[in-house]
Tab-separated table of C-alpha atoms in Angstrom:
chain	number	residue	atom	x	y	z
H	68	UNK	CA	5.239	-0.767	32.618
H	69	UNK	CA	8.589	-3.223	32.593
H	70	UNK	CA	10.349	-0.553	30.607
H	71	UNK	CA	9.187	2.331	33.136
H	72	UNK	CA	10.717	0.704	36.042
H	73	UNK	CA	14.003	0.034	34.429
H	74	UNK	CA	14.193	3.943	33.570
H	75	UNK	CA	12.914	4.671	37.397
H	76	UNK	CA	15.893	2.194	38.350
H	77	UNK	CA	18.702	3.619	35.847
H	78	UNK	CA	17.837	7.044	36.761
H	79	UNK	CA	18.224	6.003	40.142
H	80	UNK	CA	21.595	4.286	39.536
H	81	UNK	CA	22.317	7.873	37.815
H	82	UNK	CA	21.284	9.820	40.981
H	83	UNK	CA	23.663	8.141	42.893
H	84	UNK	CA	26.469	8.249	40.589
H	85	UNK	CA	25.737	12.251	40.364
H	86	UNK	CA	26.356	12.296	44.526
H	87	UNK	CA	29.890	10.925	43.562
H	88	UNK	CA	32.074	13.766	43.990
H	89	UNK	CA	34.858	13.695	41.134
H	90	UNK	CA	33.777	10.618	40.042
H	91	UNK	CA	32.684	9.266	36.238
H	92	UNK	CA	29.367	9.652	34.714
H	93	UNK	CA	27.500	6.279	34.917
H	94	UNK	CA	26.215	7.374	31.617
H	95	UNK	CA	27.899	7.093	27.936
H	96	UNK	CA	26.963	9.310	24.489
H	97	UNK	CA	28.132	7.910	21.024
H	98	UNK	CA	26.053	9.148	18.188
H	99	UNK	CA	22.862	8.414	18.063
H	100	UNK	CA	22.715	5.700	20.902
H	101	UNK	CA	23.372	5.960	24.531
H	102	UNK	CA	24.750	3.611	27.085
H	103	UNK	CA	24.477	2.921	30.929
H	104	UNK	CA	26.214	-0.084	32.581
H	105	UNK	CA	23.622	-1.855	34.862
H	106	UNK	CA	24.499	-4.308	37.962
H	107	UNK	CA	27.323	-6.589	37.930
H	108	UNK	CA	26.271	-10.301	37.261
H	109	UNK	CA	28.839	-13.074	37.999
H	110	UNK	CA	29.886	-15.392	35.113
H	111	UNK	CA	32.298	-17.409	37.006
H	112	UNK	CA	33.833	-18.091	40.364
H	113	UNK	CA	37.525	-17.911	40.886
H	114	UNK	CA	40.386	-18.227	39.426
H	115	UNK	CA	39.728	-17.425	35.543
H	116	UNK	CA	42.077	-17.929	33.188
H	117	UNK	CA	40.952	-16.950	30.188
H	118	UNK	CA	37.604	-16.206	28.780
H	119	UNK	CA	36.130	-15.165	25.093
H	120	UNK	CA	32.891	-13.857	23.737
H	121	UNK	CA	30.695	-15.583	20.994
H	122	UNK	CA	30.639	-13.572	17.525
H	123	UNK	CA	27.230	-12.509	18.323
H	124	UNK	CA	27.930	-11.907	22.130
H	125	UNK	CA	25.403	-14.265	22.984
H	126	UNK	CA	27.426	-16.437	24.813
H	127	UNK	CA	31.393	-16.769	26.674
H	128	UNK	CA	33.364	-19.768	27.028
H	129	UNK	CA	35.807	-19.548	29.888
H	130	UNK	CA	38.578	-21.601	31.728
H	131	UNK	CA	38.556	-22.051	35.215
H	132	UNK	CA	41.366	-23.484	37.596
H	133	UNK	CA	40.271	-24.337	41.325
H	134	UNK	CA	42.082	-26.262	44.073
H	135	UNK	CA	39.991	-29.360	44.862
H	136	UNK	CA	41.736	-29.991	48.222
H	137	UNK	CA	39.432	-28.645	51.239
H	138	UNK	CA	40.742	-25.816	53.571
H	139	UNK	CA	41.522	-28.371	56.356
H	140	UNK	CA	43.676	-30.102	53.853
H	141	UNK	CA	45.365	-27.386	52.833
H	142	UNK	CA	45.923	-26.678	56.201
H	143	UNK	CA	47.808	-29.377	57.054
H	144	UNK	CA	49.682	-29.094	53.665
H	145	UNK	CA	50.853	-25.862	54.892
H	146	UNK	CA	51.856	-27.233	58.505
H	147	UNK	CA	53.864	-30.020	57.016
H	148	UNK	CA	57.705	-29.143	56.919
H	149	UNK	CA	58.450	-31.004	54.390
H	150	UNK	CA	54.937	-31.997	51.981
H	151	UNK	CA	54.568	-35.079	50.475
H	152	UNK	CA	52.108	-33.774	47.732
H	153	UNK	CA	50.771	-30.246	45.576
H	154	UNK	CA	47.154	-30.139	45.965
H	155	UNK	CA	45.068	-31.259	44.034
H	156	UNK	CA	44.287	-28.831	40.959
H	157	UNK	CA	41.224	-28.676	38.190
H	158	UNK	CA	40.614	-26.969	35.052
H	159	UNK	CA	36.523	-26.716	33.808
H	160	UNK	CA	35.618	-25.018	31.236
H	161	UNK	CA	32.300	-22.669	31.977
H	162	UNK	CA	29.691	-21.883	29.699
H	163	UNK	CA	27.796	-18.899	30.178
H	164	UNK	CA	24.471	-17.860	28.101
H	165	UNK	CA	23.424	-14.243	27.949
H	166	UNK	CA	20.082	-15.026	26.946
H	167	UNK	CA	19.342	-17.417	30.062
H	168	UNK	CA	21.884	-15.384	32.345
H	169	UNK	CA	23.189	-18.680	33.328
H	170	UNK	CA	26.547	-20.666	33.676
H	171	UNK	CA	27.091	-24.442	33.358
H	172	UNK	CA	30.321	-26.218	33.722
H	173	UNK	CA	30.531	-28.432	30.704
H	174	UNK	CA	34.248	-30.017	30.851
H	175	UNK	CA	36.663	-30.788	33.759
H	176	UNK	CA	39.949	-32.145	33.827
H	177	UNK	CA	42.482	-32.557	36.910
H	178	UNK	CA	45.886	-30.863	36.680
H	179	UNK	CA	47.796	-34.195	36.355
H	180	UNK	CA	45.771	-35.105	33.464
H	181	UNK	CA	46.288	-32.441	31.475
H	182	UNK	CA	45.157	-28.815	30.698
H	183	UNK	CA	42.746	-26.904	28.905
H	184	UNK	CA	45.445	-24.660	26.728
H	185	UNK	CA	42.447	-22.324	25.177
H	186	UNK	CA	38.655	-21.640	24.246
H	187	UNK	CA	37.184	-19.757	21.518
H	188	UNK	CA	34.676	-19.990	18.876
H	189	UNK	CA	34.667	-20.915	15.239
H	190	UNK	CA	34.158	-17.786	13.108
H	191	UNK	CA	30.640	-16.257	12.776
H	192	UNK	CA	28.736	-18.885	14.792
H	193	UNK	CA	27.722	-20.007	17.807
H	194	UNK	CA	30.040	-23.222	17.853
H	195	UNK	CA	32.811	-23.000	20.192
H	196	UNK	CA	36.371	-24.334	20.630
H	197	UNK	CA	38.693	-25.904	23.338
H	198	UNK	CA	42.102	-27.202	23.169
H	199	UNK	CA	43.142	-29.642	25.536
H	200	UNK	CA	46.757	-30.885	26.087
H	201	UNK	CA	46.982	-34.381	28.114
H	202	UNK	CA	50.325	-35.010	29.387
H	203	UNK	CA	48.871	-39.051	29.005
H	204	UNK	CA	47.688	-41.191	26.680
H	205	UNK	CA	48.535	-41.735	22.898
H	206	UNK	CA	45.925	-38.417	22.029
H	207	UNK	CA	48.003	-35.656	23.441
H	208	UNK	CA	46.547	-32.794	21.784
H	209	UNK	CA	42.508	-32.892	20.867
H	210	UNK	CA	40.422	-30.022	19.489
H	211	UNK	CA	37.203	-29.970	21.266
H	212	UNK	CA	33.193	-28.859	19.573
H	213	UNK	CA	31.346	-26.701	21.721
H	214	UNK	CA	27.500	-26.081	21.298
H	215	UNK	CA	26.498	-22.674	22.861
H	216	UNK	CA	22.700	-24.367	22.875
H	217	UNK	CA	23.248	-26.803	24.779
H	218	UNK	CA	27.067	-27.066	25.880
H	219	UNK	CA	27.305	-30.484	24.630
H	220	UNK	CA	31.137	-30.490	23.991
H	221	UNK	CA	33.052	-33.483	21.476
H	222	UNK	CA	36.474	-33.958	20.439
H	223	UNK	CA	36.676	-33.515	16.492
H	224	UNK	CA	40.272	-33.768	16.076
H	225	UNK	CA	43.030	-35.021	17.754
H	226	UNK	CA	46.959	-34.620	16.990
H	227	UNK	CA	50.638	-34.101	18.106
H	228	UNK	CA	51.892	-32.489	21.470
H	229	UNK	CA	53.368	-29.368	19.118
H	230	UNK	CA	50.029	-28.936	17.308
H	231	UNK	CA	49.262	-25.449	17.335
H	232	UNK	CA	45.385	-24.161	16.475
H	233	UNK	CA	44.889	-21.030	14.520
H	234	UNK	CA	40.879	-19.865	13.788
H	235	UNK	CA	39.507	-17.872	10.905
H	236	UNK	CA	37.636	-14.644	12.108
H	237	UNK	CA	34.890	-15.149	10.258
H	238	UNK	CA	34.857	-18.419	8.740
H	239	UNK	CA	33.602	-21.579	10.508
H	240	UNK	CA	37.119	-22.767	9.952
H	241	UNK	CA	40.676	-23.431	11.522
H	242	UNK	CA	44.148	-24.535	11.181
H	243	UNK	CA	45.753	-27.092	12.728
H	244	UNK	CA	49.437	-26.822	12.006
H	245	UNK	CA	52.505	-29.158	13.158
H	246	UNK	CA	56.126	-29.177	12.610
H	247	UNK	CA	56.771	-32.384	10.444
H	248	UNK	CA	59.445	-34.847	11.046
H	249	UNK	CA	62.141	-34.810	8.591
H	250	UNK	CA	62.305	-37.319	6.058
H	251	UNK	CA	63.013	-38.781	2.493
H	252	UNK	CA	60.079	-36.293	0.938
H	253	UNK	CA	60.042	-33.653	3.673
H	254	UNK	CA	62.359	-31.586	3.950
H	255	UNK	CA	63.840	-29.956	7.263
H	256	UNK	CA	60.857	-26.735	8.813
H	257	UNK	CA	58.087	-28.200	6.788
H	258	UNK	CA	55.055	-27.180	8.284
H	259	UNK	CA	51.857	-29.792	7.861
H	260	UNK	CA	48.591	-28.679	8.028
H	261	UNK	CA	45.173	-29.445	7.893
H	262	UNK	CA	41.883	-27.206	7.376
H	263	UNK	CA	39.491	-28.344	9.817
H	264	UNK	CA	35.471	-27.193	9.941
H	265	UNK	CA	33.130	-26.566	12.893
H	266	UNK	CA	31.684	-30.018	12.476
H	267	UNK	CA	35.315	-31.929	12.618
H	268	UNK	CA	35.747	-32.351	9.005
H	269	UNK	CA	39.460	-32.566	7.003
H	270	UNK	CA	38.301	-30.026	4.742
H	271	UNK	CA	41.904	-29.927	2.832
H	272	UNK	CA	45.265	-30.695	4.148
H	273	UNK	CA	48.453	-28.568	3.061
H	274	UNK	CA	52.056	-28.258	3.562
H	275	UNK	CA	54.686	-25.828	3.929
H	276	UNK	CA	58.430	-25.012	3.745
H	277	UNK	CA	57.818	-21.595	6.221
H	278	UNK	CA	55.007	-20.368	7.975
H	279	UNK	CA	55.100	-17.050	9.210
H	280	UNK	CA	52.950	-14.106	11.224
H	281	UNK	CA	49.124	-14.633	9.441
H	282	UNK	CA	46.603	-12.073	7.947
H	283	UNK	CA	43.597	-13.312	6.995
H	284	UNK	CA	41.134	-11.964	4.092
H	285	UNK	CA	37.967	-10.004	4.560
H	286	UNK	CA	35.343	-13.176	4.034
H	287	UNK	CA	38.282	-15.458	6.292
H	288	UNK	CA	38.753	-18.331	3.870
H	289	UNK	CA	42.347	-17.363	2.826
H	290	UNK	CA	45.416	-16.900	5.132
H	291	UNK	CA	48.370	-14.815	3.981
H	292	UNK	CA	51.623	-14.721	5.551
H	293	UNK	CA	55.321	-13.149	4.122
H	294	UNK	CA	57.801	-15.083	2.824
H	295	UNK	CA	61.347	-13.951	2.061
H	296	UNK	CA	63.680	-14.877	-0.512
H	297	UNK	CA	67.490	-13.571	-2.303
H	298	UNK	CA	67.558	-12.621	-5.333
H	299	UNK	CA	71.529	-13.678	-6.416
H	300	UNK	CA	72.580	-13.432	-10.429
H	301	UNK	CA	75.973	-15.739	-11.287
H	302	UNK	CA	78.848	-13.321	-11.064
H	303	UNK	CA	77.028	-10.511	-9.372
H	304	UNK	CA	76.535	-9.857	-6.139
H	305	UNK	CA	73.614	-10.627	-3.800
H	306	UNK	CA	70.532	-8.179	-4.359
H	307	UNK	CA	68.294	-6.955	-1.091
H	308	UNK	CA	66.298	-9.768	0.256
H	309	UNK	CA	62.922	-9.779	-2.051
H	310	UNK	CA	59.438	-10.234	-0.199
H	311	UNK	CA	56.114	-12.169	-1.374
H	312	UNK	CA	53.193	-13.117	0.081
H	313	UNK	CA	51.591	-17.105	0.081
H	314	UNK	CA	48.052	-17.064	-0.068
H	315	UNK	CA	46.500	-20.337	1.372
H	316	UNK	CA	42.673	-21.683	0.467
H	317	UNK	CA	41.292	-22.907	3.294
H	318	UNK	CA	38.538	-24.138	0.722
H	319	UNK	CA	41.490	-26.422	-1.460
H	320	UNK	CA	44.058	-26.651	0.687
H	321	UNK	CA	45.849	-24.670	-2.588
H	322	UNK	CA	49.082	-22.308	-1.979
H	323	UNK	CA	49.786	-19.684	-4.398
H	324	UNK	CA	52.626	-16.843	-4.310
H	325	UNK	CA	51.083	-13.236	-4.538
H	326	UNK	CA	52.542	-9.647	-4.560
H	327	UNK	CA	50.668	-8.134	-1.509
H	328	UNK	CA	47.057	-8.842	-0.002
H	329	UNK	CA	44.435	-6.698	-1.171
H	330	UNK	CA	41.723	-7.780	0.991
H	331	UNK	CA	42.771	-7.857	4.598
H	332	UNK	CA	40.241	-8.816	7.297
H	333	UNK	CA	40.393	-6.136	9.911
H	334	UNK	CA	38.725	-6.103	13.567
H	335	UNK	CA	35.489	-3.355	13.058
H	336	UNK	CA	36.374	-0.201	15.387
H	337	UNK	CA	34.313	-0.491	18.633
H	338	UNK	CA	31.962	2.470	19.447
H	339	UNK	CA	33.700	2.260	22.950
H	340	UNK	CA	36.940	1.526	24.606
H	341	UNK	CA	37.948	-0.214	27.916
H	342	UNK	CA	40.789	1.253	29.223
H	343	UNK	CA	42.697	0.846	32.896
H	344	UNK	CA	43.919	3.819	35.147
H	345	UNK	CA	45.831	3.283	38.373
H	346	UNK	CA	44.038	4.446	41.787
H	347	UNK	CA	45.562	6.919	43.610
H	348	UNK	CA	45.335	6.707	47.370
H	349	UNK	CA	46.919	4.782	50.289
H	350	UNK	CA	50.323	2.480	49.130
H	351	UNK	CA	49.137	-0.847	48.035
H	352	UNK	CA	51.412	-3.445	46.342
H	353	UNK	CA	50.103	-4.208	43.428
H	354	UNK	CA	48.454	-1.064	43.238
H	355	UNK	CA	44.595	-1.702	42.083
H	356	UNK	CA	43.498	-0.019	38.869
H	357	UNK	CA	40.423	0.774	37.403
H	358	UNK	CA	38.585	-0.344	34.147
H	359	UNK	CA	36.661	2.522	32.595
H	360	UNK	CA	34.106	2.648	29.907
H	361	UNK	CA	34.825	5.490	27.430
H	362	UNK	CA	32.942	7.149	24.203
H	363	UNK	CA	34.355	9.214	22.126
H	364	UNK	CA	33.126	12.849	21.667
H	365	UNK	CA	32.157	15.768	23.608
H	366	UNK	CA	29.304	14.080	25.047
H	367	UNK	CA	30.915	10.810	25.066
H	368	UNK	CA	31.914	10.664	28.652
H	369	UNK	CA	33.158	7.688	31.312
H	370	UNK	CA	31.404	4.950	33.227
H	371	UNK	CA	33.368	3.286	36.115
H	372	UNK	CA	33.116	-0.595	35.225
H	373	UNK	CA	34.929	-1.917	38.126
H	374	UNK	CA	37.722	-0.790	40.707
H	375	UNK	CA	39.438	-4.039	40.828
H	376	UNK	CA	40.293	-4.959	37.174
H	377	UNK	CA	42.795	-7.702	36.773
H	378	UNK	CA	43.660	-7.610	33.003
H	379	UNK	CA	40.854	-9.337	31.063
H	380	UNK	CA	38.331	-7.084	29.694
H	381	UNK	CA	36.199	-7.687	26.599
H	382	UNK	CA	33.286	-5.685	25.208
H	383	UNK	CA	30.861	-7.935	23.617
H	384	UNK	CA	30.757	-7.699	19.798
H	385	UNK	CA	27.038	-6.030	20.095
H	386	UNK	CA	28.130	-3.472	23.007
H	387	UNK	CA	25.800	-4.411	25.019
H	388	UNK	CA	27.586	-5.880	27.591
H	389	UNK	CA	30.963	-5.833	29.101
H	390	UNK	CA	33.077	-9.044	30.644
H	391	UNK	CA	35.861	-8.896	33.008
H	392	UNK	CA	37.815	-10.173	35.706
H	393	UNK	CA	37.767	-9.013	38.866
H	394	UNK	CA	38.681	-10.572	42.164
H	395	UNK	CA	39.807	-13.524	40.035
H	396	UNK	CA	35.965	-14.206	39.370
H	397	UNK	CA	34.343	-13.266	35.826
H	398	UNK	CA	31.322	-11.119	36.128
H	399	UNK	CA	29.434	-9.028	32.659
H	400	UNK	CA	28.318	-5.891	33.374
H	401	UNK	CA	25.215	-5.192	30.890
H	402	UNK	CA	24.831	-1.721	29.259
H	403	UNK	CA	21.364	-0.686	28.889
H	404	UNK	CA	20.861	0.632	25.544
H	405	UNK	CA	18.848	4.180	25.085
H	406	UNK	CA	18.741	6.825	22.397
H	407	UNK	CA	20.704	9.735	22.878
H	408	UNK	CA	17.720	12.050	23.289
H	409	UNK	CA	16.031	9.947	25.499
H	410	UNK	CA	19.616	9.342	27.385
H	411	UNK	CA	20.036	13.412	27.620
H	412	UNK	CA	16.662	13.570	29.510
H	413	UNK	CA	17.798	10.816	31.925
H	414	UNK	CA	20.539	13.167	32.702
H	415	UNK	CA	19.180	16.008	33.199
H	416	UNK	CA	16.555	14.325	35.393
H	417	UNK	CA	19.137	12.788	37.532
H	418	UNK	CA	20.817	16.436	37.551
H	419	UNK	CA	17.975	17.728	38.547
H	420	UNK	CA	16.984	15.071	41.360
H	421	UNK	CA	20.445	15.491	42.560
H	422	UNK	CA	20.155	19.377	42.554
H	423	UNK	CA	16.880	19.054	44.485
H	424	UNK	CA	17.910	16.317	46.988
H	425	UNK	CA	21.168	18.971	48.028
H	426	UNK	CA	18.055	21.610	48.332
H	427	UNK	CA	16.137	19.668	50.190
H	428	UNK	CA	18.917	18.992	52.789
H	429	UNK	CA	19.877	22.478	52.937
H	430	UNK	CA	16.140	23.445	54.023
H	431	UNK	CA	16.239	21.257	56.467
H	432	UNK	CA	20.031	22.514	57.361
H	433	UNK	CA	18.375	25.970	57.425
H	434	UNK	CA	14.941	25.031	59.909
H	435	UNK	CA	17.269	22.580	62.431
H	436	UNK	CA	19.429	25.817	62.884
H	437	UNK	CA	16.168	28.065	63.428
H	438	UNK	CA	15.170	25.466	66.078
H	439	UNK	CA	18.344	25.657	68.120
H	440	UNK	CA	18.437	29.348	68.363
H	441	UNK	CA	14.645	30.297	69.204
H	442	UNK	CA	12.995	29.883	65.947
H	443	UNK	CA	14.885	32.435	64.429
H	444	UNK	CA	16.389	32.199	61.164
H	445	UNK	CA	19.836	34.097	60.445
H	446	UNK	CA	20.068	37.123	58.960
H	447	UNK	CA	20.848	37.277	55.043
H	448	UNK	CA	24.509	36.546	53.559
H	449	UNK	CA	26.286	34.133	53.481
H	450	UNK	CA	25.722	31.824	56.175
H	451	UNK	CA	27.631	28.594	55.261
H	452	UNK	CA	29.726	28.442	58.135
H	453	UNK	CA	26.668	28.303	60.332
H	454	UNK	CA	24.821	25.736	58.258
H	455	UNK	CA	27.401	23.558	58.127
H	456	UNK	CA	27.439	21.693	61.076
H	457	UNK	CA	23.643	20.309	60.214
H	458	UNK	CA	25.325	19.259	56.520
H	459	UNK	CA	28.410	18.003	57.693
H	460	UNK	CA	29.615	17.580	54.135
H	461	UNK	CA	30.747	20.821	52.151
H	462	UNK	CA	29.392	19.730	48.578
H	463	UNK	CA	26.105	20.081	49.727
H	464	UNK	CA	26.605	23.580	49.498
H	465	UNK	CA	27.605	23.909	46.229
H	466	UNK	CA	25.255	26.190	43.955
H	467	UNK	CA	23.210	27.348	47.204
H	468	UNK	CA	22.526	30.980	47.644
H	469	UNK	CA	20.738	31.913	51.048
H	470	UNK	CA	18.134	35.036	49.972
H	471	UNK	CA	15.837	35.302	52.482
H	472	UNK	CA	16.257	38.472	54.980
H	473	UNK	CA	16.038	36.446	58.127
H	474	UNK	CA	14.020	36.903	61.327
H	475	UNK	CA	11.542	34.829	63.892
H	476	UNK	CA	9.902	31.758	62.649
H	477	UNK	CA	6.400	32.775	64.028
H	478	UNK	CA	6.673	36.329	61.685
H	479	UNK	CA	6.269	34.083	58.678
H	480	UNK	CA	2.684	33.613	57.984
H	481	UNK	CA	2.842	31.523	54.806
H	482	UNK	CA	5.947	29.304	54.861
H	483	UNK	CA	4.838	27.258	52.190
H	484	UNK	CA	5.312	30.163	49.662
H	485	UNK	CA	8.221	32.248	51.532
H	486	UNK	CA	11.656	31.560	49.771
H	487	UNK	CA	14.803	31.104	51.603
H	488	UNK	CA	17.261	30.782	49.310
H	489	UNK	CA	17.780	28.308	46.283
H	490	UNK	CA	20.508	25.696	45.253
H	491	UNK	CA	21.491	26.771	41.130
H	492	UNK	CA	21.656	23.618	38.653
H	493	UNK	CA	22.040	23.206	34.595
H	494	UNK	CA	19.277	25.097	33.231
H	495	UNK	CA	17.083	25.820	36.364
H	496	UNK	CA	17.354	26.104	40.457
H	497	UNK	CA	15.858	24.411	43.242
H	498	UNK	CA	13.849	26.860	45.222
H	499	UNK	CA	13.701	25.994	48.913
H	500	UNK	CA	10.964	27.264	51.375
H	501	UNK	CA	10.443	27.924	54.561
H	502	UNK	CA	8.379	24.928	55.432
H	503	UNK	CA	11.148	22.374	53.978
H	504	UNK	CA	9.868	21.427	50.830
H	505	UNK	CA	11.784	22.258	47.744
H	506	UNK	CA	10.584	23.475	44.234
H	507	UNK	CA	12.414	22.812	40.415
H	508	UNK	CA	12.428	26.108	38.676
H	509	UNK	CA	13.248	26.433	34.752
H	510	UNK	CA	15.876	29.718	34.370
């Protein structure tokens, strides 16, 4: 019963997208499996800064920055010629659950304090990340643990100011790397590292003359990254700069020179895309765009997500579900997932609906204009023009073919079976009668 009114609903949703003249289906075909994006939910109030899904897309971690002063405040901020003081900012960190469709704030820290320089989550789980950078204190960088069950969030590691953070994509691993200080053992560029675990454990420490762009393997437990060298013989001059590849263990901590990578990790190909088109109408600075929902194929088609998109858009890693920003809030849209078959049906139903509703109003087009000149209906032909102004929108009349040979109301003596004309659809019309109602016919 549950499932029947959530069709009844999405073909509804698809009715009214089909009255959308020019406008994308609300409905997406990729092989086998079918997609419709349901009601916008909100994730998080304004202003977002960032925000990332959970490998399994049950969960996102976001940042959120928010002025703490109140509008009076801000008021008299702004009357001041000369202000004594910024207001006062904060950065939280949101956590929101797709299972319980809820959001909790689970970290907060004022601007002067510091400020919450990213969020993720540790490869294939549900443990999440934050780095924080305090501008205070004698811990001025500190990796954060995030549980998506419970949002209880920890500091597992702490280090210097140039610390810089670097996950594994599918390892419950990361890297924390620093530049280290010159000295009598370390030479000048040396990069220090350590291998750090979702739990906050040293799980090997390394270091580094160079350390360049990364690729990681296909299981995420090695990182690979170029490194460049001359080849110069006594006497003879310099040869092309040779290239070779370090290969780092995250397991060991071991580094170990290597020809090329054969097993690069690479992001799976999503079913469906997110892309952004500029709107065309009236001159506004910036001009708003619009994040669309594509599949590929002939069936695949184009869902309107939002007409407001402000450059963060994410599909979840299980497409069922897409998060962006919008109005500088965060809000998922879910996509109902169908079978294709059972998709095709919905279409054609809401095709057909859609074809019927315009027949429906053009019956009643045809009786109100009967009524205001004595009962009689016009004669047959095209009669459009004299329809119209009981439509008052053109598109109505698309597909609609006025048969009936016209004459007095009262000469009809079964109006309930008399055609007047029909309105032609994909693979049937809808027949329209004399006493208003309206009829689905197969071709």
């Amino acid at each position: 019963m549950r499932l029947m009114k959530v069709l009844a609903a999405v073909l509804g949703l698809l009715v009214a997208a089909s009255c959308w003249a020019q406008s994308p289906t609300d409905a997406i075909l990729v092989g086998d499996k079918g997609y419709i994006p349901l009601p916008p939910e909100l994730v998080c109030e304004p202003t977002v800064k960032d925000a990332q899904w959970s490998p399994e897309g049950r969960s996102v971690l976001a940042i959120r920055t928010r002025i703490l002063a109140t509008p009076v405040q801000l008021q008299k901020l702004l009357e001041a010629r000369t202000p004594s003081a910024q207001p006062e900012m904060e950065e939280t960190i949101v956590l929101w659950s797709a299972i319980r469709r809820t959001s909790q704030e689970i970290f907060k820290l004022p601007s002067h304090q510091g400020t919450v320089e990213g969020v993720g989550w540790f490869g294939g789980s549900d443990v999440g990340f934050a780095i924080v950078r305090y501008h205070e204190g004698p811990t001025p960088w500190a990796l954060y643990r995030i549980a998506a069950s419970s949002g209880q969030m920890k500091p597992i590691a702490t280090g210097e100011q140039s610390e810089l953070w670097i996950p594994s994509p599918r390892a419950s691993l990361g890297l924390a790397l620093h530049m280290a200080r010159p000295g009598r053992e370390l030479a000048a560029n040396t990069i220090q590292g350590r291998v750090i675990d979702s739990d906050g454990h040293i799980v090997a420490t390394f270091s580094t003359p160079g350390f360049g762009a990364t690729s990681w393997s296909s299981d995420g437990k090695r990182v690979y990254w170029r490194a460049f060298e001359a080849a110069r013989a006594a006497g003879a001059p310099p040869t092309p700069v040779r290239v070779h590849y370090n290969a780092l263990d995250l397991r060991t901590g071991a580094i170990t020179r290597i020809d090329k990578p054969n097993d690069i990790y690479e992001e799976p190909k999503p079913l469906l895309q997110l892309g952004a088109v500029t709107l065309s109408g009236p001159k506004v600075t910036p001009s708003p765009r619009a994040l669309l929902l594509s599949g590929e194929g002939p069936e695949g088609g184009q869902a309107l997500i939002t007409g407001d998109f402000q450059g963060l858009a994410k599909l979840s890693p299980t497409n069922d579900a897409v998060l962006y920003k919008s109005n500088d809030a965060l809000f998922v849209r879910p996509l109902l997932q169908l079978g294709a078959d059972q998709l095709r049906e919905l279409r054609a139903a809401a095709e057909r609906a859609e074809v019927l509703s315009r027949g429906k109003q053009c019956a009643l087009a045809l009786i109100m204009y009967a009524s205001d000149y004595d009962d009689v209906f016009p004669p047959a032909g095209d009669i459009s023009s004299q329809i119209m102004p009981y439509l008052k929108n053109a598109d109505l009349l698309q597909g609609f073919s006025y048969t009936y040979k016209g004459g007095p109301m009262k000469d009809i003596e079964q109006p309930a079976q008399t055609e007047l004309g029909f309105v032609q659809g994909d693979g049937g019309r809808a027949i329209l009668y004399a006493d208003g109602h309206v009829v689905w016919k197969k071709d």
